[in-house]
Structure formats: structure tokens, C-alpha cells
PDB file of C-alpha atoms in Angstrom:
ATOM      1  CA  MET A   1     -27.774   6.059 -20.995  1.00  0.00           C
ATOM      2  CA  ALA A   2     -26.838   5.875 -17.434  1.00  0.00           C
ATOM      3  CA  TRP A   3     -23.363   7.184 -18.133  1.00  0.00           C
ATOM      4  CA  ARG A   4     -24.639  10.604 -18.832  1.00  0.00           C
ATOM      5  CA  ASN A   5     -24.689  11.176 -15.002  1.00  0.00           C
ATOM      6  CA  HIS A   6     -21.107  10.994 -14.788  1.00  0.00           C
ATOM      7  CA  SER A   7     -20.234  13.444 -17.492  1.00  0.00           C
ATOM      8  CA  ALA A   8     -19.554  16.445 -14.631  1.00  0.00           C
ATOM      9  CA  ILE A   9     -16.840  13.947 -13.044  1.00  0.00           C
ATOM     10  CA  THR A  10     -14.589  12.191 -15.199  1.00  0.00           C
ATOM     11  CA  GLU A  11     -12.190  10.632 -12.155  1.00  0.00           C
ATOM     12  CA  PHE A  12     -12.254  10.357  -8.383  1.00  0.00           C
ATOM     13  CA  ILE A  13      -9.173  11.226  -6.031  1.00  0.00           C
ATOM     14  CA  LEU A  14      -8.410   8.626  -3.540  1.00  0.00           C
ATOM     15  CA  ALA A  15      -7.759   9.845   0.127  1.00  0.00           C
ATOM     16  CA  GLY A  16      -5.493   6.822   0.512  1.00  0.00           C
ATOM     17  CA  LEU A  17      -3.841   5.722   3.755  1.00  0.00           C
ATOM     18  CA  SER A  18      -1.844   8.653   4.530  1.00  0.00           C
ATOM     19  CA  ASP A  19      -0.549  12.064   3.584  1.00  0.00           C
ATOM     20  CA  ASP A  20       3.121  11.981   5.205  1.00  0.00           C
ATOM     21  CA  PRO A  21       5.447  11.078   2.339  1.00  0.00           C
ATOM     22  CA  HIS A  22       7.348   9.321   5.021  1.00  0.00           C
ATOM     23  CA  VAL A  23       4.908   7.265   6.056  1.00  0.00           C
ATOM     24  CA  GLN A  24       3.554   6.777   2.654  1.00  0.00           C
ATOM     25  CA  ALA A  25       6.938   5.118   1.701  1.00  0.00           C
ATOM     26  CA  LEU A  26       6.984   2.782   4.997  1.00  0.00           C
ATOM     27  CA  LEU A  27       3.434   1.952   3.784  1.00  0.00           C
ATOM     28  CA  PHE A  28       4.800   0.953   0.234  1.00  0.00           C
ATOM     29  CA  VAL A  29       7.450  -1.379   1.509  1.00  0.00           C
ATOM     30  CA  LEU A  30       5.211  -3.132   4.203  1.00  0.00           C
ATOM     31  CA  PHE A  31       2.126  -3.644   1.321  1.00  0.00           C
ATOM     32  CA  LEU A  32       5.094  -4.299  -1.486  1.00  0.00           C
ATOM     33  CA  GLY A  33       6.179  -7.208   0.912  1.00  0.00           C
ATOM     34  CA  ILE A  34       2.738  -8.198   1.695  1.00  0.00           C
ATOM     35  CA  TYR A  35       2.043  -8.527  -1.920  1.00  0.00           C
ATOM     36  CA  LEU A  36       4.954 -10.357  -3.007  1.00  0.00           C
ATOM     37  CA  LEU A  37       4.745 -13.020  -0.255  1.00  0.00           C
ATOM     38  CA  THR A  38       0.692 -13.427  -1.292  1.00  0.00           C
ATOM     39  CA  MET A  39       1.974 -14.102  -4.809  1.00  0.00           C
ATOM     40  CA  MET A  40       4.756 -16.555  -3.641  1.00  0.00           C
ATOM     41  CA  GLY A  41       2.238 -18.533  -1.043  1.00  0.00           C
ATOM     42  CA  ASN A  42      -0.666 -18.600  -3.520  1.00  0.00           C
ATOM     43  CA  LEU A  43       1.498 -19.467  -6.348  1.00  0.00           C
ATOM     44  CA  MET A  44       3.072 -22.155  -4.308  1.00  0.00           C
ATOM     45  CA  MET A  45      -0.101 -23.871  -3.214  1.00  0.00           C
ATOM     46  CA  LEU A  46      -1.065 -23.938  -6.540  1.00  0.00           C
ATOM     47  CA  LEU A  47       2.018 -25.394  -7.915  1.00  0.00           C
ATOM     48  CA  VAL A  48       2.441 -28.132  -4.876  1.00  0.00           C
ATOM     49  CA  ILE A  49      -1.249 -29.196  -5.578  1.00  0.00           C
ATOM     50  CA  LYS A  50      -1.019 -29.419  -9.340  1.00  0.00           C
ATOM     51  CA  THR A  51       2.312 -31.368  -9.395  1.00  0.00           C
ATOM     52  CA  ASP A  52       1.611 -33.663  -5.843  1.00  0.00           C
ATOM     53  CA  SER A  53      -0.747 -36.540  -7.266  1.00  0.00           C
ATOM     54  CA  ARG A  54      -1.416 -37.111  -3.514  1.00  0.00           C
ATOM     55  CA  LEU A  55      -3.385 -33.958  -3.118  1.00  0.00           C
ATOM     56  CA  HIS A  56      -5.794 -34.706  -5.986  1.00  0.00           C
ATOM     57  CA  THR A  57      -8.800 -34.789  -3.685  1.00  0.00           C
ATOM     58  CA  PRO A  58     -11.741 -32.611  -3.534  1.00  0.00           C
ATOM     59  CA  MET A  59     -10.413 -30.788  -0.444  1.00  0.00           C
ATOM     60  CA  TYR A  60      -6.956 -29.539  -2.150  1.00  0.00           C
ATOM     61  CA  PHE A  61      -9.220 -29.244  -5.435  1.00  0.00           C
ATOM     62  CA  PHE A  62     -11.003 -26.429  -3.744  1.00  0.00           C
ATOM     63  CA  LEU A  63      -8.004 -25.116  -1.816  1.00  0.00           C
ATOM     64  CA  SER A  64      -6.366 -24.369  -5.320  1.00  0.00           C
ATOM     65  CA  ASN A  65      -9.394 -22.342  -6.357  1.00  0.00           C
ATOM     66  CA  LEU A  66      -9.200 -20.541  -3.210  1.00  0.00           C
ATOM     67  CA  SER A  67      -5.410 -19.711  -3.526  1.00  0.00           C
ATOM     68  CA  PHE A  68      -6.298 -18.688  -7.349  1.00  0.00           C
ATOM     69  CA  LEU A  69      -9.135 -16.323  -6.181  1.00  0.00           C
ATOM     70  CA  ASP A  70      -6.575 -15.003  -3.362  1.00  0.00           C
ATOM     71  CA  LEU A  71      -4.145 -14.142  -6.082  1.00  0.00           C
ATOM     72  CA  CYS A  72      -7.232 -12.389  -8.254  1.00  0.00           C
ATOM     73  CA  PHE A  73      -8.733 -10.650  -5.104  1.00  0.00           C
ATOM     74  CA  SER A  74      -5.408  -9.403  -3.875  1.00  0.00           C
ATOM     75  CA  SER A  75      -4.176  -8.048  -7.622  1.00  0.00           C
ATOM     76  CA  VAL A  76      -7.515  -5.977  -7.903  1.00  0.00           C
ATOM     77  CA  THR A  77      -6.895  -3.609  -4.984  1.00  0.00           C
ATOM     78  CA  VAL A  78      -3.039  -4.025  -3.801  1.00  0.00           C
ATOM     79  CA  PRO A  79      -1.542  -2.904  -6.761  1.00  0.00           C
ATOM     80  CA  LYS A  80      -3.326   0.374  -7.189  1.00  0.00           C
ATOM     81  CA  LEU A  81      -2.350   0.746  -3.683  1.00  0.00           C
ATOM     82  CA  LEU A  82       1.543   0.820  -4.394  1.00  0.00           C
ATOM     83  CA  LYS A  83       1.260   2.970  -7.357  1.00  0.00           C
ATOM     84  CA  ASP A  84      -0.915   5.641  -5.247  1.00  0.00           C
ATOM     85  CA  LEU A  85       1.539   5.333  -2.157  1.00  0.00           C
ATOM     86  CA  LEU A  86       4.263   6.864  -4.570  1.00  0.00           C
ATOM     87  CA  SER A  87       2.222   9.085  -6.464  1.00  0.00           C
ATOM     88  CA  GLU A  88       1.328  12.860  -5.561  1.00  0.00           C
ATOM     89  CA  LYS A  89      -2.156  12.515  -7.031  1.00  0.00           C
ATOM     90  CA  LYS A  90      -4.003   9.683  -6.347  1.00  0.00           C
ATOM     91  CA  THR A  91      -6.552   9.727  -9.017  1.00  0.00           C
ATOM     92  CA  ILE A  92      -8.911   7.181 -10.734  1.00  0.00           C
ATOM     93  CA  SER A  93     -11.084   7.137 -13.792  1.00  0.00           C
ATOM     94  CA  VAL A  94     -15.064   6.523 -13.316  1.00  0.00           C
ATOM     95  CA  GLU A  95     -14.827   3.995 -15.442  1.00  0.00           C
ATOM     96  CA  GLY A  96     -11.778   2.289 -13.573  1.00  0.00           C
ATOM     97  CA  CYS A  97     -13.479   2.744 -10.191  1.00  0.00           C
ATOM     98  CA  LEU A  98     -16.435   1.130 -11.624  1.00  0.00           C
ATOM     99  CA  ALA A  99     -14.341  -1.869 -12.803  1.00  0.00           C
ATOM    100  CA  GLN A 100     -12.653  -2.140  -9.315  1.00  0.00           C
ATOM    101  CA  VAL A 101     -16.039  -2.237  -7.602  1.00  0.00           C
ATOM    102  CA  PHE A 102     -17.138  -5.073  -9.619  1.00  0.00           C
ATOM    103  CA  PHE A 103     -13.866  -7.076  -9.407  1.00  0.00           C
ATOM    104  CA  VAL A 104     -13.743  -6.763  -5.739  1.00  0.00           C
ATOM    105  CA  PHE A 105     -17.556  -7.936  -5.652  1.00  0.00           C
ATOM    106  CA  ILE A 106     -16.898 -10.779  -7.966  1.00  0.00           C
ATOM    107  CA  THR A 107     -13.836 -12.109  -6.519  1.00  0.00           C
ATOM    108  CA  ALA A 108     -14.805 -11.411  -2.720  1.00  0.00           C
ATOM    109  CA  GLY A 109     -18.290 -13.075  -3.458  1.00  0.00           C
ATOM    110  CA  THR A 110     -16.777 -16.169  -5.365  1.00  0.00           C
ATOM    111  CA  GLU A 111     -14.551 -16.455  -2.543  1.00  0.00           C
ATOM    112  CA  ALA A 112     -17.641 -16.524   0.177  1.00  0.00           C
ATOM    113  CA  PHE A 113     -19.371 -18.700  -1.797  1.00  0.00           C
ATOM    114  CA  LEU A 114     -16.352 -21.190  -2.003  1.00  0.00           C
ATOM    115  CA  LEU A 115     -15.817 -21.291   1.555  1.00  0.00           C
ATOM    116  CA  SER A 116     -18.871 -22.320   2.301  1.00  0.00           C
ATOM    117  CA  VAL A 117     -18.637 -25.208  -0.535  1.00  0.00           C
ATOM    118  CA  MET A 118     -15.278 -25.901   1.608  1.00  0.00           C
ATOM    119  CA  ALA A 119     -17.414 -26.547   4.351  1.00  0.00           C
ATOM    120  CA  TYR A 120     -19.919 -28.777   2.972  1.00  0.00           C
ATOM    121  CA  ASP A 121     -16.941 -30.711   1.554  1.00  0.00           C
ATOM    122  CA  ARG A 122     -15.623 -30.870   5.717  1.00  0.00           C
ATOM    123  CA  TYR A 123     -18.832 -32.240   6.669  1.00  0.00           C
ATOM    124  CA  ALA A 124     -18.889 -34.766   3.979  1.00  0.00           C
ATOM    125  CA  ALA A 125     -15.474 -36.073   4.993  1.00  0.00           C
ATOM    126  CA  ILE A 126     -15.957 -35.902   8.651  1.00  0.00           C
ATOM    127  CA  CYS A 127     -19.751 -37.060   8.918  1.00  0.00           C
ATOM    128  CA  HIS A 128     -19.854 -39.360   5.884  1.00  0.00           C
ATOM    129  CA  PRO A 129     -16.386 -40.827   5.710  1.00  0.00           C
ATOM    130  CA  LEU A 130     -17.535 -43.994   3.734  1.00  0.00           C
ATOM    131  CA  LEU A 131     -19.748 -42.088   1.384  1.00  0.00           C
ATOM    132  CA  TYR A 132     -17.391 -39.238   0.737  1.00  0.00           C
ATOM    133  CA  GLY A 133     -16.323 -40.229  -2.678  1.00  0.00           C
ATOM    134  CA  GLN A 134     -19.853 -40.580  -3.827  1.00  0.00           C
ATOM    135  CA  LEU A 135     -21.007 -37.534  -2.080  1.00  0.00           C
ATOM    136  CA  MET A 136     -17.948 -35.074  -3.635  1.00  0.00           C
ATOM    137  CA  SER A 137     -17.361 -36.408  -7.139  1.00  0.00           C
ATOM    138  CA  SER A 138     -15.166 -34.836  -9.370  1.00  0.00           C
ATOM    139  CA  GLN A 139     -18.453 -33.641 -11.277  1.00  0.00           C
ATOM    140  CA  LEU A 140     -19.912 -32.145  -8.225  1.00  0.00           C
ATOM    141  CA  CYS A 141     -16.663 -30.332  -6.988  1.00  0.00           C
ATOM    142  CA  VAL A 142     -16.443 -28.710 -10.798  1.00  0.00           C
ATOM    143  CA  GLY A 143     -20.008 -27.709 -10.766  1.00  0.00           C
ATOM    144  CA  LEU A 144     -19.842 -26.222  -7.223  1.00  0.00           C
ATOM    145  CA  VAL A 145     -17.053 -24.084  -8.266  1.00  0.00           C
ATOM    146  CA  LEU A 146     -18.712 -22.837 -11.231  1.00  0.00           C
ATOM    147  CA  ILE A 147     -21.829 -22.152  -9.536  1.00  0.00           C
ATOM    148  CA  SER A 148     -19.891 -20.056  -7.017  1.00  0.00           C
ATOM    149  CA  TRP A 149     -18.175 -17.903  -9.878  1.00  0.00           C
ATOM    150  CA  GLY A 150     -21.944 -17.670 -11.452  1.00  0.00           C
ATOM    151  CA  LEU A 151     -24.000 -16.428  -8.603  1.00  0.00           C
ATOM    152  CA  ALA A 152     -21.247 -14.042  -7.398  1.00  0.00           C
ATOM    153  CA  SER A 153     -20.829 -12.822 -11.139  1.00  0.00           C
ATOM    154  CA  LEU A 154     -24.766 -12.256 -11.032  1.00  0.00           C
ATOM    155  CA  ASN A 155     -24.669 -10.247  -7.654  1.00  0.00           C
ATOM    156  CA  SER A 156     -21.542  -8.248  -8.706  1.00  0.00           C
ATOM    157  CA  VAL A 157     -23.605  -7.051 -12.020  1.00  0.00           C
ATOM    158  CA  VAL A 158     -26.444  -6.023  -9.717  1.00  0.00           C
ATOM    159  CA  ILE A 159     -24.220  -4.121  -7.473  1.00  0.00           C
ATOM    160  CA  VAL A 160     -22.406  -2.259 -10.702  1.00  0.00           C
ATOM    161  CA  LEU A 161     -25.922  -1.062 -11.920  1.00  0.00           C
ATOM    162  CA  LEU A 162     -26.475   0.409  -8.512  1.00  0.00           C
ATOM    163  CA  ALA A 163     -23.078   2.575  -8.872  1.00  0.00           C
ATOM    164  CA  ILE A 164     -23.703   3.322 -12.719  1.00  0.00           C
ATOM    165  CA  ASN A 165     -27.058   4.919 -12.139  1.00  0.00           C
ATOM    166  CA  LEU A 166     -25.713   7.309  -9.583  1.00  0.00           C
ATOM    167  CA  ASP A 167     -25.230  11.015 -10.229  1.00  0.00           C
ATOM    168  CA  PHE A 168     -21.701  12.172  -9.194  1.00  0.00           C
ATOM    169  CA  CYS A 169     -21.759  16.041  -9.327  1.00  0.00           C
ATOM    170  CA  GLU A 170     -18.835  18.107  -7.343  1.00  0.00           C
ATOM    171  CA  ALA A 171     -17.650  15.836  -4.534  1.00  0.00           C
ATOM    172  CA  GLN A 172     -14.451  13.988  -5.954  1.00  0.00           C
ATOM    173  CA  THR A 173     -12.646  12.605  -3.270  1.00  0.00           C
ATOM    174  CA  ILE A 174     -12.873   8.874  -2.143  1.00  0.00           C
ATOM    175  CA  HIS A 175     -12.206   8.602   1.547  1.00  0.00           C
ATOM    176  CA  HIS A 176     -10.578   5.360   1.290  1.00  0.00           C
ATOM    177  CA  TYR A 177      -7.460   3.793  -0.509  1.00  0.00           C
ATOM    178  CA  THR A 178      -9.670   1.784  -3.076  1.00  0.00           C
ATOM    179  CA  CYS A 179     -13.071   2.098  -4.719  1.00  0.00           C
ATOM    180  CA  GLU A 180     -15.663   0.299  -2.695  1.00  0.00           C
ATOM    181  CA  LEU A 181     -19.452   1.019  -3.313  1.00  0.00           C
ATOM    182  CA  PRO A 182     -19.837   2.098   0.557  1.00  0.00           C
ATOM    183  CA  SER A 183     -17.324   4.878  -0.140  1.00  0.00           C
ATOM    184  CA  LEU A 184     -18.929   5.894  -3.450  1.00  0.00           C
ATOM    185  CA  PHE A 185     -22.351   6.766  -1.946  1.00  0.00           C
ATOM    186  CA  PRO A 186     -21.493   9.915  -0.084  1.00  0.00           C
ATOM    187  CA  LEU A 187     -19.979  11.452  -3.169  1.00  0.00           C
ATOM    188  CA  SER A 188     -23.444  10.702  -4.998  1.00  0.00           C
ATOM    189  CA  CYS A 189     -25.704  14.288  -5.354  1.00  0.00           C
ATOM    190  CA  SER A 190     -28.562  11.861  -6.178  1.00  0.00           C
ATOM    191  CA  ASP A 191     -30.992   9.705  -3.767  1.00  0.00           C
ATOM    192  CA  ILE A 192     -29.007   7.003  -2.511  1.00  0.00           C
ATOM    193  CA  SER A 193     -31.689   5.272  -0.063  1.00  0.00           C
ATOM    194  CA  ILE A 194     -32.804   3.021  -2.135  1.00  0.00           C
ATOM    195  CA  ASN A 195     -29.206   2.001  -3.438  1.00  0.00           C
ATOM    196  CA  ILE A 196     -28.062   1.505  -0.006  1.00  0.00           C
ATOM    197  CA  ASP A 197     -31.304  -0.608   0.943  1.00  0.00           C
ATOM    198  CA  ILE A 198     -30.170  -2.820  -2.069  1.00  0.00           C
ATOM    199  CA  LEU A 199     -26.603  -2.870  -0.964  1.00  0.00           C
ATOM    200  CA  ILE A 200     -27.907  -4.120   2.420  1.00  0.00           C
ATOM    201  CA  CYS A 201     -30.142  -6.559   1.109  1.00  0.00           C
ATOM    202  CA  SER A 202     -27.543  -8.057  -1.155  1.00  0.00           C
ATOM    203  CA  THR A 203     -24.966  -8.276   1.488  1.00  0.00           C
ATOM    204  CA  LEU A 204     -27.364  -9.624   3.869  1.00  0.00           C
ATOM    205  CA  LEU A 205     -28.451 -12.368   1.286  1.00  0.00           C
ATOM    206  CA  HIS A 206     -24.992 -13.194  -0.013  1.00  0.00           C
ATOM    207  CA  GLY A 207     -23.720 -13.066   3.741  1.00  0.00           C
ATOM    208  CA  LEU A 208     -26.386 -15.302   5.006  1.00  0.00           C
ATOM    209  CA  GLY A 209     -26.546 -17.486   1.944  1.00  0.00           C
ATOM    210  CA  THR A 210     -22.750 -18.603   2.337  1.00  0.00           C
ATOM    211  CA  PHE A 211     -22.626 -18.548   6.063  1.00  0.00           C
ATOM    212  CA  LEU A 212     -25.301 -20.468   6.970  1.00  0.00           C
ATOM    213  CA  PRO A 213     -24.391 -23.562   5.107  1.00  0.00           C
ATOM    214  CA  ILE A 214     -21.016 -23.058   7.094  1.00  0.00           C
ATOM    215  CA  PHE A 215     -22.600 -22.939  10.416  1.00  0.00           C
ATOM    216  CA  PHE A 216     -24.756 -25.948  10.021  1.00  0.00           C
ATOM    217  CA  SER A 217     -22.266 -27.554   8.322  1.00  0.00           C
ATOM    218  CA  TYR A 218     -19.936 -27.104  11.569  1.00  0.00           C
ATOM    219  CA  ALA A 219     -22.817 -27.710  13.887  1.00  0.00           C
ATOM    220  CA  ARG A 220     -23.113 -31.274  12.546  1.00  0.00           C
ATOM    221  CA  ILE A 221     -19.253 -31.581  12.286  1.00  0.00           C
ATOM    222  CA  VAL A 222     -18.733 -30.774  15.932  1.00  0.00           C
ATOM    223  CA  SER A 223     -21.537 -33.004  16.969  1.00  0.00           C
ATOM    224  CA  THR A 224     -19.704 -35.703  15.221  1.00  0.00           C
ATOM    225  CA  ILE A 225     -16.340 -35.156  16.786  1.00  0.00           C
ATOM    226  CA  LEU A 226     -17.817 -34.869  19.833  1.00  0.00           C
ATOM    227  CA  SER A 227     -19.371 -38.385  19.588  1.00  0.00           C
ATOM    228  CA  ILE A 228     -15.799 -39.745  18.604  1.00  0.00           C
ATOM    229  CA  SER A 229     -14.500 -41.896  21.932  1.00  0.00           C
ATOM    230  CA  SER A 230     -11.043 -41.258  21.517  1.00  0.00           C
ATOM    231  CA  THR A 231      -9.020 -38.088  21.870  1.00  0.00           C
ATOM    232  CA  SER A 232      -6.662 -38.795  19.399  1.00  0.00           C
ATOM    233  CA  GLY A 233      -9.616 -39.098  17.037  1.00  0.00           C
ATOM    234  CA  ARG A 234     -11.421 -36.050  17.766  1.00  0.00           C
ATOM    235  CA  SER A 235      -7.850 -34.314  17.575  1.00  0.00           C
ATOM    236  CA  LYS A 236      -7.273 -35.614  13.772  1.00  0.00           C
ATOM    237  CA  ALA A 237     -10.963 -34.921  12.937  1.00  0.00           C
ATOM    238  CA  PHE A 238     -10.726 -31.243  14.347  1.00  0.00           C
ATOM    239  CA  SER A 239      -7.445 -30.691  12.385  1.00  0.00           C
ATOM    240  CA  THR A 240      -8.740 -31.517   8.885  1.00  0.00           C
ATOM    241  CA  CYS A 241     -11.216 -28.390   9.571  1.00  0.00           C
ATOM    242  CA  SER A 242      -9.497 -26.060  11.944  1.00  0.00           C
ATOM    243  CA  SER A 243      -7.629 -24.334   9.109  1.00  0.00           C
ATOM    244  CA  HIS A 244     -10.921 -23.641   7.071  1.00  0.00           C
ATOM    245  CA  LEU A 245     -12.580 -22.476  10.195  1.00  0.00           C
ATOM    246  CA  ILE A 246      -9.628 -19.928  10.469  1.00  0.00           C
ATOM    247  CA  ALA A 247      -9.904 -18.669   7.115  1.00  0.00           C
ATOM    248  CA  VAL A 248     -13.795 -18.174   7.411  1.00  0.00           C
ATOM    249  CA  ILE A 249     -13.721 -16.283  10.763  1.00  0.00           C
ATOM    250  CA  LEU A 250     -10.853 -13.683   9.051  1.00  0.00           C
ATOM    251  CA  PHE A 251     -12.851 -13.066   6.019  1.00  0.00           C
ATOM    252  CA  PHE A 252     -16.351 -13.241   6.834  1.00  0.00           C
ATOM    253  CA  GLY A 253     -15.590 -10.858  10.245  1.00  0.00           C
ATOM    254  CA  SER A 254     -13.738  -7.927   8.010  1.00  0.00           C
ATOM    255  CA  GLY A 255     -16.027  -8.292   5.108  1.00  0.00           C
ATOM    256  CA  LEU A 256     -19.286  -7.927   6.935  1.00  0.00           C
ATOM    257  CA  ILE A 257     -18.027  -5.352   9.455  1.00  0.00           C
ATOM    258  CA  ARG A 258     -16.860  -3.047   6.038  1.00  0.00           C
ATOM    259  CA  TYR A 259     -20.294  -3.723   4.463  1.00  0.00           C
ATOM    260  CA  LEU A 260     -22.916  -3.811   7.042  1.00  0.00           C
ATOM    261  CA  MET A 261     -21.662  -0.831   9.298  1.00  0.00           C
ATOM    262  CA  PRO A 262     -22.030   2.982   8.194  1.00  0.00           C
ATOM    263  CA  THR A 263     -19.427   4.434   6.052  1.00  0.00           C
ATOM    264  CA  SER A 264     -17.610   6.818   8.121  1.00  0.00           C
ATOM    265  CA  GLY A 265     -14.064   7.053   6.535  1.00  0.00           C
ATOM    266  CA  SER A 266     -12.652   6.136   9.667  1.00  0.00           C
ATOM    267  CA  SER A 267      -9.611   3.885  10.495  1.00  0.00           C
ATOM    268  CA  LEU A 268     -11.937   1.043  11.139  1.00  0.00           C
ATOM    269  CA  ASP A 269     -13.253   1.028   7.707  1.00  0.00           C
ATOM    270  CA  LEU A 270      -9.846   1.173   6.160  1.00  0.00           C
ATOM    271  CA  LEU A 271      -8.592  -1.565   8.547  1.00  0.00           C
ATOM    272  CA  SER A 272     -11.545  -4.044   7.736  1.00  0.00           C
ATOM    273  CA  SER A 273     -10.785  -3.431   3.879  1.00  0.00           C
ATOM    274  CA  LEU A 274      -7.110  -4.234   4.265  1.00  0.00           C
ATOM    275  CA  GLN A 275      -8.044  -6.998   6.109  1.00  0.00           C
ATOM    276  CA  TYR A 276      -9.966  -8.859   3.699  1.00  0.00           C
ATOM    277  CA  SER A 277      -8.102  -7.479   0.497  1.00  0.00           C
ATOM    278  CA  ALA A 278      -5.098  -7.591   1.434  1.00  0.00           C
ATOM    279  CA  VAL A 279      -3.980  -9.498   4.942  1.00  0.00           C
ATOM    280  CA  THR A 280      -6.214 -12.590   4.342  1.00  0.00           C
ATOM    281  CA  PRO A 281      -5.001 -13.729   0.806  1.00  0.00           C
ATOM    282  CA  LEU A 282      -1.400 -13.746   2.530  1.00  0.00           C
ATOM    283  CA  LEU A 283      -2.706 -15.522   5.747  1.00  0.00           C
ATOM    284  CA  ASN A 284      -4.513 -18.141   3.650  1.00  0.00           C
ATOM    285  CA  PRO A 285      -2.085 -20.009   2.523  1.00  0.00           C
ATOM    286  CA  LEU A 286       0.041 -19.872   5.532  1.00  0.00           C
ATOM    287  CA  ILE A 287      -2.861 -21.091   7.238  1.00  0.00           C
ATOM    288  CA  TYR A 288      -3.180 -24.139   5.468  1.00  0.00           C
ATOM    289  CA  SER A 289       0.525 -24.982   5.216  1.00  0.00           C
ATOM    290  CA  LEU A 290       1.404 -24.368   8.779  1.00  0.00           C
ATOM    291  CA  LYS A 291      -1.583 -26.386   9.967  1.00  0.00           C
ATOM    292  CA  ASN A 292      -1.700 -29.230   7.341  1.00  0.00           C
ATOM    293  CA  LYS A 293       0.878 -32.041   7.609  1.00  0.00           C
ATOM    294  CA  GLU A 294      -0.401 -33.116   4.120  1.00  0.00           C
ATOM    295  CA  VAL A 295       0.483 -29.801   2.605  1.00  0.00           C
ATOM    296  CA  LYS A 296       3.898 -29.044   4.458  1.00  0.00           C
ATOM    297  CA  VAL A 297       5.014 -32.535   3.076  1.00  0.00           C
ATOM    298  CA  ALA A 298       4.120 -31.725  -0.471  1.00  0.00           C
ATOM    299  CA  VAL A 299       5.770 -28.577  -0.108  1.00  0.00           C
ATOM    300  CA  ARG A 300       8.973 -30.259   1.038  1.00  0.00           C
ATOM    301  CA  ARG A 301       8.876 -32.985  -1.684  1.00  0.00           C
ATOM    302  CA  THR A 302       8.211 -30.462  -4.289  1.00  0.00           C
ATOM    303  CA  LEU A 303      10.791 -28.110  -3.308  1.00  0.00           C
ATOM    304  CA  GLY A 304      13.145 -30.795  -3.049  1.00  0.00           C
ATOM    305  CA  LYS A 305      12.338 -31.891  -6.365  1.00  0.00           C
ATOM    306  CA  TYR A 306      13.105 -28.462  -8.082  1.00  0.00           C
ATOM    307  CA  LEU A 307      16.283 -27.934  -5.861  1.00  0.00           C
ATOM    308  CA  ARG A 308      17.387 -31.183  -6.779  1.00  0.00           C
ATOM    309  CA  TYR A 309      16.589 -30.441 -10.626  1.00  0.00           C
ATOM    310  CA  PHE A 310      18.602 -27.126 -10.528  1.00  0.00           C
ATOM    311  CA  ARG A 311      21.687 -28.276  -8.928  1.00  0.00           C
TER     312      ARG A 311
END
């Protein structure tokens, strides 16, 4: 059994973000605020999309799934970070660490696929508006979401198998605030060259497999928008996909930096992880609500309805 390799080590020590108690207290307040705002923002998006019939379209169906994923993704790492910021000893069991690796990959992987699907949705809406209803049927939308979860789950199982087969002998300190595979590799006393190659190949396949459809979708979208004669028409068409484009840049930029750059335990490693696991889930509902008139109107309408109810 692969678990015998972990008999020498039963838990890891997380280095965290800082050793200074005063800095840790400030960071706790900061990330508690970020986490609460993330929960509130994404739950509000789910509530608004669920209750407002005007938002029962493919675009908002995918957006509601993105909000659910952001809730899950943030909850995989931030609560543990908050607990460690208040603890003198920041430890995590080997099993808990591997579970965190799995859930980070499945939530982040599904979000990557979903962002790719959302790019295709924008392509269908802008480039083929008359056929949009046929191209994006409800059955297809549900199927695309299920496929996203399925492919991400398969990739996560492969990644966790890499971690399970590692030997951990003496080194226990993970120079990070959470368990991520690049941070586990330096602790292993076994040969990790094949594991690193598989991780890089997996990241490239996953990244390119989700980013290339986004690239080609936006190439067609830009071509279509430039062919529109009126300035107002071009502005309206671009506004329907600008929020998604910002979300793609934030997520893929930090994720690829983390998993393709060599792990050094530097501030860049921490910042890139914090960007896609804590900050991006907070920003996504803000981006879509602030830059989307339909969402802003629906939020005001939903809040007004509940305020009248409680009066």
C-alpha cells in the first residue's frame, strides 16, 4: 500500500504567511473580511439568479455555477488559513493535506473548464445571435457543466495519486499557508522528477485545453465586434463579455504562475496562490455585478423585495 510511505511522517507544519503575532492578527482580520465578503457576494449572486426569472438564461446559469465554485474554492483554503493565523502550532495531518490538494485541484480545475465554457457561450451569443437558443440548449448547458466537473475530478485523482506515492521522511515544514503539490515536492525524500514532469504536463494540458477554446472564442468575438458598423453596437457587444474576460485574466494568470514556475517559497508563490484561491472568488461577483446592468437591476429588485418583506 502506498500509505506505508507516510508512516514516518503523520503531520506537516505550515509556515504560514508570517511569524509575527501582530502581523498575524492583522492578516486574520483582513482574510476574515475577504472570506465573509466572498460568501456574501457569491450567495447573493446565487440568490439573485435563482429568484429573478429574467436571469434564467445560459449565461447566468453558468455564472451561478461559477459563484458556487468560488464558494467551494475559497472554503477549501481560507478557513484553515484563518485557524492557523490564531494558532501557535500550524499543523495539518498527512491525510488532511492530501484531501486539501484534491479539493484545490477539483474546484480550480472545474472553474478553468467552466470559464472555457462561458467563453463559448459568449461566442455563440455574439457571433450567432439568431441561433443562440439552439446552440445553447438547456440540455447542452447542463452537460457542459457535468463534463467540467468530470474532467476536473479525473485530473484531481491523477494529481493526488502523485502525492500519495511520495515518501516523506524527515522534513515536515511546508513553506506555504496551504497544501499544494508544488510545495509538497521539496519535502519528499524520494525521486520526484517523474512526478514533476507529470504535474507540468497535466497543468499544460489542463491549461491549454481550457485556455485555447477561450482564445479562439475571443478571436472570433473580436472579429465580429469589429465588423459592427455602429459604435454603440460595438460597445454593447463588448460589454457582454468584458466581465468574463477580466475573470479569465485574473484566474489563469495567477494559476499558471503558481504551477509552472519553480517553487521557491517566495512571496510570489504566496501571492499567486492567494490571488486565485482567496482574491479571485471575492472579485468575481463584484466584476459581474458592477459591469453588468442586468445583474445590478436584478440585485436592486431582489433587495427591494426582501426589504419590503421584513418591514
